CSV table of C-alpha atoms and ligand atoms in Angstrom, one decimal:
chain,number,residue,atom,x,y,z
A,85,UNK,CA,49.4,117.0,65.4
A,86,UNK,CA,50.8,115.5,68.4
A,87,UNK,CA,54.4,115.9,69.5
A,88,UNK,CA,56.6,113.0,69.5
A,89,UNK,CA,57.8,111.5,72.8
A,90,UNK,CA,56.0,108.4,73.5
A,91,UNK,CA,57.1,105.7,71.0
A,92,UNK,CA,60.0,103.4,72.5
A,93,UNK,CA,61.7,100.3,70.7
A,94,UNK,CA,63.1,98.2,73.2
A,95,UNK,CA,65.7,95.9,71.8
A,96,UNK,CA,66.4,92.9,73.9
A,97,UNK,CA,70.0,91.3,73.8
A,98,UNK,CA,70.8,87.6,74.7
A,99,UNK,CA,71.8,87.9,78.2
A,100,UNK,CA,70.4,86.1,81.3
A,101,UNK,CA,68.9,89.5,82.5
A,102,UNK,CA,66.6,89.7,79.4
A,103,UNK,CA,63.9,88.8,81.8
A,104,UNK,CA,64.4,92.1,83.8
A,105,UNK,CA,63.2,93.9,80.6
A,106,UNK,CA,59.7,92.4,81.3
A,107,UNK,CA,59.5,94.7,84.3
A,108,UNK,CA,61.1,97.7,82.2
A,109,UNK,CA,58.1,97.4,79.7
A,110,UNK,CA,55.6,97.8,82.6
A,111,UNK,CA,57.4,100.7,84.2
A,112,UNK,CA,57.8,102.4,80.6
A,113,UNK,CA,54.1,101.9,80.3
A,114,UNK,CA,53.4,103.5,83.7
A,115,UNK,CA,55.3,106.4,82.5
A,116,UNK,CA,53.1,106.9,79.3
A,117,UNK,CA,55.4,105.3,76.8
A,118,UNK,CA,54.3,102.7,74.1
A,119,UNK,CA,56.7,100.0,73.7
A,120,UNK,CA,57.6,97.9,70.6
A,121,UNK,CA,60.0,95.0,71.3
A,122,UNK,CA,62.7,93.7,69.0
A,123,UNK,CA,64.4,90.8,70.6
A,124,UNK,CA,67.7,89.4,69.0
A,125,UNK,CA,67.8,85.6,68.2
A,126,UNK,CA,70.1,84.9,71.1
A,127,UNK,CA,67.7,86.6,73.6
A,128,UNK,CA,65.1,84.1,72.6
A,129,UNK,CA,67.2,81.4,74.5
A,130,UNK,CA,66.2,83.3,77.7
A,131,UNK,CA,62.6,84.8,77.0
A,132,UNK,CA,60.3,83.9,74.2
A,133,UNK,CA,58.4,86.5,72.0
A,134,UNK,CA,55.1,85.6,73.6
A,135,UNK,CA,56.2,87.2,76.8
A,136,UNK,CA,57.1,90.6,74.9
A,137,UNK,CA,53.8,90.4,72.8
A,138,UNK,CA,51.8,89.9,75.9
A,139,UNK,CA,53.4,92.7,77.8
A,140,UNK,CA,53.7,95.2,75.1
A,141,UNK,CA,50.4,94.6,73.6
A,142,UNK,CA,52.0,94.8,70.1
A,143,UNK,CA,53.4,92.4,67.6
A,144,UNK,CA,57.1,91.5,68.2
A,145,UNK,CA,59.7,91.9,65.5
A,146,UNK,CA,62.5,89.6,65.3
A,147,UNK,CA,63.3,88.9,61.7
A,148,UNK,CA,64.8,91.0,58.9
A,149,UNK,CA,63.2,88.9,56.3
A,150,UNK,CA,59.6,89.0,57.4
A,151,UNK,CA,57.1,91.5,55.7
A,152,UNK,CA,59.8,92.6,53.4
A,153,UNK,CA,57.5,94.6,51.3
A,154,UNK,CA,56.8,96.8,54.3
A,155,UNK,CA,60.5,97.6,54.7
A,156,UNK,CA,60.2,97.0,58.5
A,157,UNK,CA,63.6,98.1,59.6
A,158,UNK,CA,63.1,101.6,58.1
A,159,UNK,CA,59.5,101.9,59.4
A,160,UNK,CA,60.3,100.8,62.9
A,161,UNK,CA,63.5,103.1,62.9
A,162,UNK,CA,61.3,106.2,61.8
A,163,UNK,CA,58.4,105.4,64.2
A,164,UNK,CA,60.8,105.4,67.3
A,165,UNK,CA,61.2,108.4,69.7
A,166,UNK,CA,63.8,106.6,71.4
A,167,UNK,CA,65.5,103.2,71.1
A,168,UNK,CA,66.7,101.4,74.1
A,169,UNK,CA,68.7,98.0,74.2
A,170,UNK,CA,68.4,96.4,77.5
A,171,UNK,CA,70.3,94.3,78.1
A,172,UNK,CA,73.1,95.1,75.8
A,173,UNK,CA,75.4,92.1,75.6
A,174,UNK,CA,79.2,92.5,75.0
A,175,UNK,CA,78.5,91.0,71.4
A,176,UNK,CA,75.9,93.7,70.7
A,177,UNK,CA,78.1,96.5,71.8
A,178,UNK,CA,80.9,95.3,69.5
A,179,UNK,CA,78.4,94.7,66.6
A,180,UNK,CA,77.1,98.2,67.1
A,181,UNK,CA,80.6,99.9,67.4
A,182,UNK,CA,81.5,98.2,64.3
A,183,UNK,CA,78.2,99.4,62.4
A,184,UNK,CA,77.1,96.0,61.6
A,185,UNK,CA,73.7,95.3,60.2
A,186,UNK,CA,73.4,91.6,60.4
A,187,UNK,CA,69.9,91.4,62.2
A,188,UNK,CA,66.8,93.3,62.4
A,189,UNK,CA,67.8,95.3,65.5
A,190,UNK,CA,70.9,96.4,64.2
A,191,UNK,CA,69.5,97.5,61.0
A,192,UNK,CA,66.9,99.6,62.8
A,193,UNK,CA,69.6,101.0,65.0
A,194,UNK,CA,71.6,102.2,62.1
A,195,UNK,CA,68.6,103.6,60.4
A,196,UNK,CA,66.9,105.5,63.2
A,197,UNK,CA,67.4,109.2,63.8
A,198,UNK,CA,66.2,108.8,67.4
A,199,UNK,CA,68.4,109.0,70.4
A,200,UNK,CA,69.7,105.4,71.5
A,201,UNK,CA,70.3,104.1,75.0
A,202,UNK,CA,72.2,101.1,75.6
A,203,UNK,CA,71.9,99.3,78.9
A,204,UNK,CA,75.0,96.9,79.1
A,205,UNK,CA,74.7,93.8,81.3
A,206,UNK,CA,77.3,91.2,81.5
A,207,UNK,CA,79.8,89.7,83.8
A,208,UNK,CA,82.3,92.0,85.4
A,209,UNK,CA,85.3,90.5,83.5
A,210,UNK,CA,83.6,91.1,80.2
A,211,UNK,CA,82.5,94.6,81.1
A,212,UNK,CA,86.1,95.7,82.2
A,213,UNK,CA,87.7,94.0,79.2
A,214,UNK,CA,89.7,96.5,77.1
A,215,UNK,CA,87.9,95.5,73.9
A,216,UNK,CA,84.4,96.1,75.5
A,217,UNK,CA,85.5,99.3,77.1
A,218,UNK,CA,87.0,100.7,73.7
A,219,UNK,CA,83.5,99.8,72.1
A,220,UNK,CA,81.9,101.8,74.8
A,221,UNK,CA,84.1,104.7,74.5
A,222,UNK,CA,83.5,104.6,70.5
A,223,UNK,CA,79.7,104.5,71.0
A,224,UNK,CA,79.7,107.3,73.5
A,225,UNK,CA,81.8,109.5,71.2
A,226,UNK,CA,79.1,109.0,68.6
A,227,UNK,CA,76.4,110.2,70.6
A,228,UNK,CA,75.1,107.0,71.8
A,229,UNK,CA,74.1,107.1,75.6
A,230,UNK,CA,75.6,104.1,77.4
A,231,UNK,CA,74.5,103.4,80.9
A,232,UNK,CA,77.0,102.2,83.4
A,233,UNK,CA,76.0,99.0,84.8
A,234,UNK,CA,75.3,98.6,88.4
A,235,UNK,CA,77.5,96.8,91.0
A,236,UNK,CA,76.2,93.7,92.7
A,237,UNK,CA,75.8,90.0,92.7
A,238,UNK,CA,76.1,88.2,89.3
A,239,UNK,CA,74.2,85.1,88.0
A,240,UNK,CA,77.1,82.9,89.6
A,241,UNK,CA,78.8,83.5,93.1
A,242,UNK,CA,80.6,86.4,91.7
A,243,UNK,CA,80.1,90.0,92.6
A,244,UNK,CA,81.2,93.1,90.6
A,245,UNK,CA,80.2,95.9,88.0
A,246,UNK,CA,77.9,94.5,85.3
A,247,UNK,CA,74.4,94.2,86.7
A,248,UNK,CA,71.4,95.2,84.8
A,249,UNK,CA,70.2,98.5,86.6
A,250,UNK,CA,66.9,99.2,88.3
A,251,UNK,CA,64.1,99.9,85.8
A,252,UNK,CA,63.6,103.4,87.5
A,253,UNK,CA,67.3,104.2,86.7
A,254,UNK,CA,66.7,103.4,83.1
A,255,UNK,CA,63.7,105.5,83.0
A,256,UNK,CA,65.4,108.4,84.7
A,257,UNK,CA,68.0,108.3,82.1
A,258,UNK,CA,65.4,108.3,79.4
A,259,UNK,CA,63.6,111.1,80.8
A,260,UNK,CA,66.8,113.0,80.8
A,261,UNK,CA,67.5,112.1,77.0
A,262,UNK,CA,64.0,113.1,76.0
A,263,UNK,CA,63.6,115.9,78.6
A,264,UNK,CA,60.3,114.3,79.1
A,265,UNK,CA,58.3,114.6,82.4
A,266,UNK,CA,56.6,111.9,84.3
A,267,UNK,CA,54.9,113.9,86.9
A,268,UNK,CA,51.5,112.5,86.6
A,269,UNK,CA,52.2,108.8,87.4
A,270,UNK,CA,49.5,107.6,89.7
A,271,UNK,CA,47.2,110.4,88.9
A,272,UNK,CA,43.7,109.9,87.0
A,273,UNK,CA,42.8,112.5,84.7
A,274,UNK,CA,39.3,112.8,83.1
A,275,UNK,CA,39.1,114.8,79.9
A,276,UNK,CA,35.9,115.6,77.9
A,277,UNK,CA,36.2,116.6,74.3
A,278,UNK,CA,34.1,117.4,71.4
A,279,UNK,CA,30.6,118.9,71.2
A,280,UNK,CA,27.5,117.1,72.4
A,281,UNK,CA,24.5,116.7,69.9
A,282,UNK,CA,21.0,116.9,71.3
A,283,UNK,CA,18.7,114.9,69.0
A,284,UNK,CA,15.5,116.6,67.6
A,285,UNK,CA,14.5,113.5,65.7
A,286,UNK,CA,16.5,110.4,64.3
A,287,UNK,CA,17.9,112.8,61.6
A,288,UNK,CA,18.6,116.1,63.2
A,289,UNK,CA,20.2,117.5,66.1
A,290,UNK,CA,21.2,120.6,68.0
A,291,UNK,CA,25.1,120.9,68.1
A,292,UNK,CA,28.1,122.9,67.8
A,293,UNK,CA,31.4,123.3,65.8
A,294,UNK,CA,33.7,121.8,68.6
A,295,UNK,CA,36.3,119.3,66.9
A,296,UNK,CA,37.6,117.8,70.1
A,297,UNK,CA,41.3,118.8,69.2
A,298,UNK,CA,41.9,120.5,72.4
A,299,UNK,CA,40.5,117.7,74.7
A,300,UNK,CA,42.4,115.0,72.8
A,301,UNK,CA,45.4,117.2,73.1
A,302,UNK,CA,45.0,117.3,76.9
A,303,UNK,CA,44.5,113.4,77.0
A,304,UNK,CA,47.5,112.8,75.0
A,305,UNK,CA,49.6,115.3,77.1
A,306,UNK,CA,48.3,113.7,80.4
A,307,UNK,CA,49.1,110.2,79.1
A,308,UNK,CA,52.6,111.1,77.9
A,309,UNK,CA,53.2,112.4,81.5
A,310,UNK,CA,52.2,109.0,82.9
A,311,UNK,CA,48.7,109.9,84.0
A,312,UNK,CA,45.8,107.2,83.7
A,313,UNK,CA,43.6,108.9,81.4
A,314,UNK,CA,39.9,108.4,80.6
A,315,UNK,CA,38.7,110.6,77.6
A,316,UNK,CA,35.0,111.0,77.2
A,317,UNK,CA,34.5,112.1,73.6
A,318,UNK,CA,31.3,113.6,72.0
A,319,UNK,CA,31.2,113.3,68.2
A,320,UNK,CA,35.0,114.0,67.4
A,321,UNK,CA,36.9,112.6,64.6
A,322,UNK,CA,40.2,112.8,66.1
A,323,UNK,CA,42.3,109.6,65.9
A,324,UNK,CA,42.2,107.2,68.9
A,325,UNK,CA,45.1,107.7,71.3
A,326,UNK,CA,46.6,104.4,72.3
A,327,UNK,CA,46.8,104.0,76.0
A,328,UNK,CA,43.8,106.3,76.8
A,329,UNK,CA,40.6,104.8,77.8
A,330,UNK,CA,38.0,106.3,75.4
A,331,UNK,CA,34.4,106.4,76.0
A,332,UNK,CA,32.3,107.7,73.0
A,333,UNK,CA,29.1,109.7,73.7
A,334,UNK,CA,26.6,111.7,71.9
A,335,UNK,CA,24.5,113.9,73.9
A,336,UNK,CA,25.0,116.0,77.1
A,337,UNK,CA,23.0,113.6,79.2
A,338,UNK,CA,25.3,110.7,78.3
A,339,UNK,CA,28.4,112.8,79.0
A,340,UNK,CA,27.0,113.6,82.3
A,341,UNK,CA,26.4,110.1,83.3
A,342,UNK,CA,30.1,109.2,82.0
A,343,UNK,CA,31.6,112.0,84.0
A,344,UNK,CA,29.7,111.0,87.1
A,345,UNK,CA,30.9,107.4,87.0
A,346,UNK,CA,34.4,108.3,86.7
A,347,UNK,CA,34.5,111.5,88.8
A,348,UNK,CA,34.9,109.8,92.5
A,349,UNK,CA,38.4,108.4,91.3
A,350,UNK,CA,39.5,111.3,89.3
A,351,UNK,CA,42.3,113.6,90.5
A,352,UNK,CA,42.1,116.3,87.6
A,353,UNK,CA,38.9,116.8,85.5
A,354,UNK,CA,39.5,118.9,82.3
A,355,UNK,CA,36.1,119.9,80.9
A,356,UNK,CA,37.0,121.0,77.4
A,357,UNK,CA,33.8,119.6,75.6
A,358,UNK,CA,31.4,122.0,74.3
A,359,UNK,CA,28.1,120.8,75.8
A,360,UNK,CA,25.1,121.9,74.4
A,361,UNK,CA,23.4,124.5,76.7
A,362,UNK,CA,19.7,123.2,75.7
A,363,UNK,CA,18.0,120.2,74.2
A,364,UNK,CA,14.7,119.6,72.6
A,365,UNK,CA,12.2,119.2,75.4
A,366,UNK,CA,11.0,116.1,73.4
A,367,UNK,CA,12.9,114.0,71.0
A,368,UNK,CA,10.8,112.8,68.4
A,369,UNK,CA,11.2,109.1,67.4
A,370,UNK,CA,10.0,109.8,64.0
A,371,UNK,CA,11.4,112.2,61.4
A,372,UNK,CA,9.6,115.5,61.7
A,373,UNK,CA,7.6,116.8,58.9
A,374,UNK,CA,8.6,120.3,57.7
A,375,UNK,CA,5.2,121.4,58.4
A,376,UNK,CA,5.5,120.6,62.1
A,377,UNK,CA,9.0,122.3,62.2
A,378,UNK,CA,8.0,125.8,62.9
A,379,UNK,CA,9.7,125.9,66.2
A,380,UNK,CA,11.3,123.5,68.7
A,381,UNK,CA,10.6,123.9,72.4
A,382,UNK,CA,13.9,123.5,74.2
A,383,UNK,CA,14.9,122.7,77.8
A,384,UNK,CA,18.4,123.4,79.4
A,385,UNK,CA,20.7,120.5,79.6
A,386,UNK,CA,22.4,119.6,83.0
A,387,UNK,CA,25.3,121.8,83.6
A,388,UNK,CA,27.8,118.8,84.2
A,389,UNK,CA,30.7,121.0,85.5
A,390,UNK,CA,28.4,122.7,88.0
A,391,UNK,CA,27.1,119.5,89.3
A,392,UNK,CA,30.6,118.0,89.8
A,393,UNK,CA,31.8,121.4,91.2
A,394,UNK,CA,29.2,121.1,93.9
A,395,UNK,CA,30.5,117.5,94.6
A,396,UNK,CA,34.2,118.0,94.5
A,397,UNK,CA,36.6,117.3,97.3
A,398,UNK,CA,40.3,117.7,96.5
A,399,UNK,CA,39.8,117.2,92.7
A,400,UNK,CA,41.1,119.9,90.4
A,401,UNK,CA,38.4,121.0,88.0
A,402,UNK,CA,39.5,123.1,85.0
A,403,UNK,CA,36.6,124.5,82.8
A,404,UNK,CA,36.6,126.2,79.4
A,405,UNK,CA,34.6,129.1,78.3
A,406,UNK,CA,34.0,130.1,74.7
A,407,UNK,CA,33.4,133.7,74.4
A,408,UNK,CA,32.9,136.1,71.4
A,409,UNK,CA,32.9,139.6,73.1
A,410,UNK,CA,35.3,141.7,74.8
A,411,UNK,CA,33.9,141.0,78.2
A,412,UNK,CA,35.1,137.4,77.8
A,413,UNK,CA,37.4,137.5,80.9
A,414,UNK,CA,34.8,139.0,83.2
A,415,UNK,CA,32.3,136.3,82.0
A,416,UNK,CA,34.8,133.5,82.5
A,417,UNK,CA,35.2,134.9,86.1
A,418,UNK,CA,31.6,134.5,86.8
A,419,UNK,CA,31.6,131.0,85.4
A,420,UNK,CA,34.6,130.3,87.7
A,421,UNK,CA,32.9,131.1,90.7
A,422,UNK,CA,29.5,129.7,89.8
A,423,UNK,CA,31.0,126.2,89.0
A,424,UNK,CA,33.5,126.0,91.9
A,425,UNK,CA,36.4,125.7,89.5
A,426,UNK,CA,40.2,125.8,90.0
A,427,UNK,CA,41.0,127.1,86.7
A,428,UNK,CA,39.2,128.2,83.6
A,429,UNK,CA,40.4,128.9,80.1
A,430,UNK,CA,38.7,131.5,78.1
A,431,UNK,CA,39.2,131.6,74.4
A,432,UNK,CA,37.8,133.9,71.7
A,433,UNK,CA,35.7,132.2,69.3
A,434,UNK,CA,34.7,135.2,67.3
A,435,UNK,CA,33.9,134.2,63.7
A,436,UNK,CA,34.5,130.5,64.4
A,437,UNK,CA,38.3,131.0,65.3
A,438,UNK,CA,39.8,128.2,67.4
A,439,UNK,CA,37.0,125.5,66.2
A,440,UNK,CA,38.9,122.9,64.3
A,441,UNK,CA,42.1,124.8,64.4
A,442,UNK,CA,45.3,123.3,66.1
A,443,UNK,CA,46.0,126.5,67.7
A,444,UNK,CA,44.4,128.6,70.4
A,445,UNK,CA,44.3,132.3,71.7
A,446,UNK,CA,42.9,133.0,75.1
A,447,UNK,CA,43.8,133.5,78.8
A,448,UNK,CA,44.0,131.1,81.8
A,449,UNK,CA,42.4,132.4,85.0
A,450,UNK,CA,42.0,131.3,88.6
A,451,UNK,CA,40.1,133.1,91.4
A,452,UNK,CA,42.5,136.0,91.4
A,453,UNK,CA,42.2,136.7,87.8
A,454,UNK,CA,44.3,136.2,84.6
A,455,UNK,CA,47.4,133.8,85.3
A,456,UNK,CA,48.7,133.7,81.7
A,457,UNK,CA,47.6,134.8,78.4
A,458,UNK,CA,48.4,132.8,75.3
A,459,UNK,CA,48.3,133.8,71.6
A,460,UNK,CA,48.4,131.4,68.7
A,461,UNK,CA,50.1,128.6,70.8
A,462,UNK,CA,49.4,125.0,69.8
A,463,UNK,CA,46.4,123.4,71.6
A,464,UNK,CA,49.2,120.8,73.0
A,465,UNK,CA,51.1,123.7,74.5
A,466,UNK,CA,48.0,124.9,76.3
A,467,UNK,CA,47.2,121.3,77.4
A,468,UNK,CA,50.7,121.0,79.1
A,469,UNK,CA,50.1,124.5,80.6
A,470,UNK,CA,46.7,123.4,82.2
A,471,UNK,CA,48.4,120.2,83.4
A,472,UNK,CA,51.2,122.1,84.9
A,473,UNK,CA,48.9,124.3,87.0
A,474,UNK,CA,46.8,121.2,88.2
A,475,UNK,CA,49.9,119.4,88.9
A,476,UNK,CA,51.3,122.1,90.9
A,477,UNK,CA,48.0,122.7,92.8
A,478,UNK,CA,47.8,119.0,93.7
A,479,UNK,CA,51.3,119.5,95.2
A,480,UNK,CA,53.0,116.8,93.1
A,481,UNK,CA,56.8,116.8,92.6
A,482,UNK,CA,58.0,118.6,89.5
A,483,UNK,CA,59.5,115.4,88.5
B,81,CTP,N1,29.6,122.8,80.5
B,81,CTP,C1,28.9,121.8,81.1
B,81,CTP,N2,27.7,121.5,81.1
B,81,CTP,C2,27.0,122.2,80.5
B,81,CTP,C3,27.5,123.3,79.7
B,81,CTP,C4,28.9,123.7,79.8
B,81,CTP,O1,29.8,121.2,81.8
B,81,CTP,N3,25.6,122.0,80.3
B,81,CTP,C5,31.0,123.2,80.9
B,81,CTP,C6,31.8,123.1,79.4
B,81,CTP,O2,32.5,121.8,79.3
B,81,CTP,C7,32.9,124.2,79.7
B,81,CTP,C8,32.0,125.2,80.6
B,81,CTP,O3,31.2,124.4,81.4
B,81,CTP,O4,34.0,123.7,80.4
B,81,CTP,C9,31.6,126.1,79.8
B,81,CTP,O5,30.5,126.8,80.5
B,81,CTP,P1,29.3,127.6,79.9
B,81,CTP,O6,28.5,128.2,81.0
B,81,CTP,O7,28.6,126.6,79.1
B,81,CTP,O8,29.8,128.6,78.9
B,81,CTP,P2,29.9,128.8,77.5
B,81,CTP,O9,29.3,127.7,76.7
B,81,CTP,O10,31.4,129.1,77.1
B,81,CTP,O11,29.2,130.2,77.4
B,81,CTP,P3,27.6,130.5,77.5
B,81,CTP,O12,27.7,131.0,79.2
B,81,CTP,O13,27.4,131.8,76.7
B,81,CTP,O14,26.8,129.4,77.6
């Protein structure tokens, strides 16, 4: 269900500036990208696989003839949202321009449909050589992005054009290629997802139909925009999101505790979980007999959002309201005020619509009233709209 946009394959060519790709990995991760490294054999003269594995947190792929049964070049090629080769040596430029496929990296490059960004770095004479310039022109004519190297000091005493650019310059180019935003770098986003379960006895509980899809979409979108994301998930079966810290809880009390722990350092709280409004007054530690099961005495759960609404400083609070009647907007306005929110999304859940679906219909409100109505948009689209509003209200630059 998630949109693409986060998987980067980083090819590393055999140049002295290969070590600079260590910083590039970190900066890519700061921007919400997940990085898999494919070093060339000659690059291993400069930096070893252990560095790439430790920094990327993933296996390093350097051999066309390993794991042949899993056809790694095709698997890697199709997993990539973008392929960067940094540094790209003069030899790699030549091999790519010729369409060679004599190692894993060039195989992946030929097989991928993802955009390719090359970051050449070499001595000025090699960069300005007619052969290299002809290769660059050929590659650009084929739609491959080739960054111009920086001007400055080289490995020896010479100065000129050919330096490996700053990581920020490479990431700017990447953002332009992917049209991605990184406006939430340095921002902590706390998201709740799923539905709490309030135990009656060891077997039964009071719960609801929330799937967690909306909260997971917010967590994914925020991470893709560079935020540090903590996701508090209640009883959801959504797949784990790499790069997001997920805390699993069951009940409203557990969710309350987790939210309170992380709220002080949070900039944006998106409370998309469906918290049960009531729990059994007493949880039985033994399975209840049918005969004793005529009625269950209930007590309200703590209103998590209201509690943090009362504590909040400059944080942005986004609440959700699930309504089934025509007065949904009026009820959401009431909640907005009562819980000291910045935004609330009200969706119509009549007949179980929305729960478990990847799409949603409803309205986003602030204190003035309806900001935007959405109809049948993906939960990911709604996630980005909510994050846009929060980012704007925090006064963050619109990247
Ligand atoms: N919420 C919460 N703690 C609760 C109940 C709800 O933090 N104990 C949050 C939900 O995560 C959601 C919003 O408050 O963001 C929903 O408010 P709520 O008053 O529960 O509204 P609904 O459940 O939609 O409707 P109702 O008033 O009918 O209960």
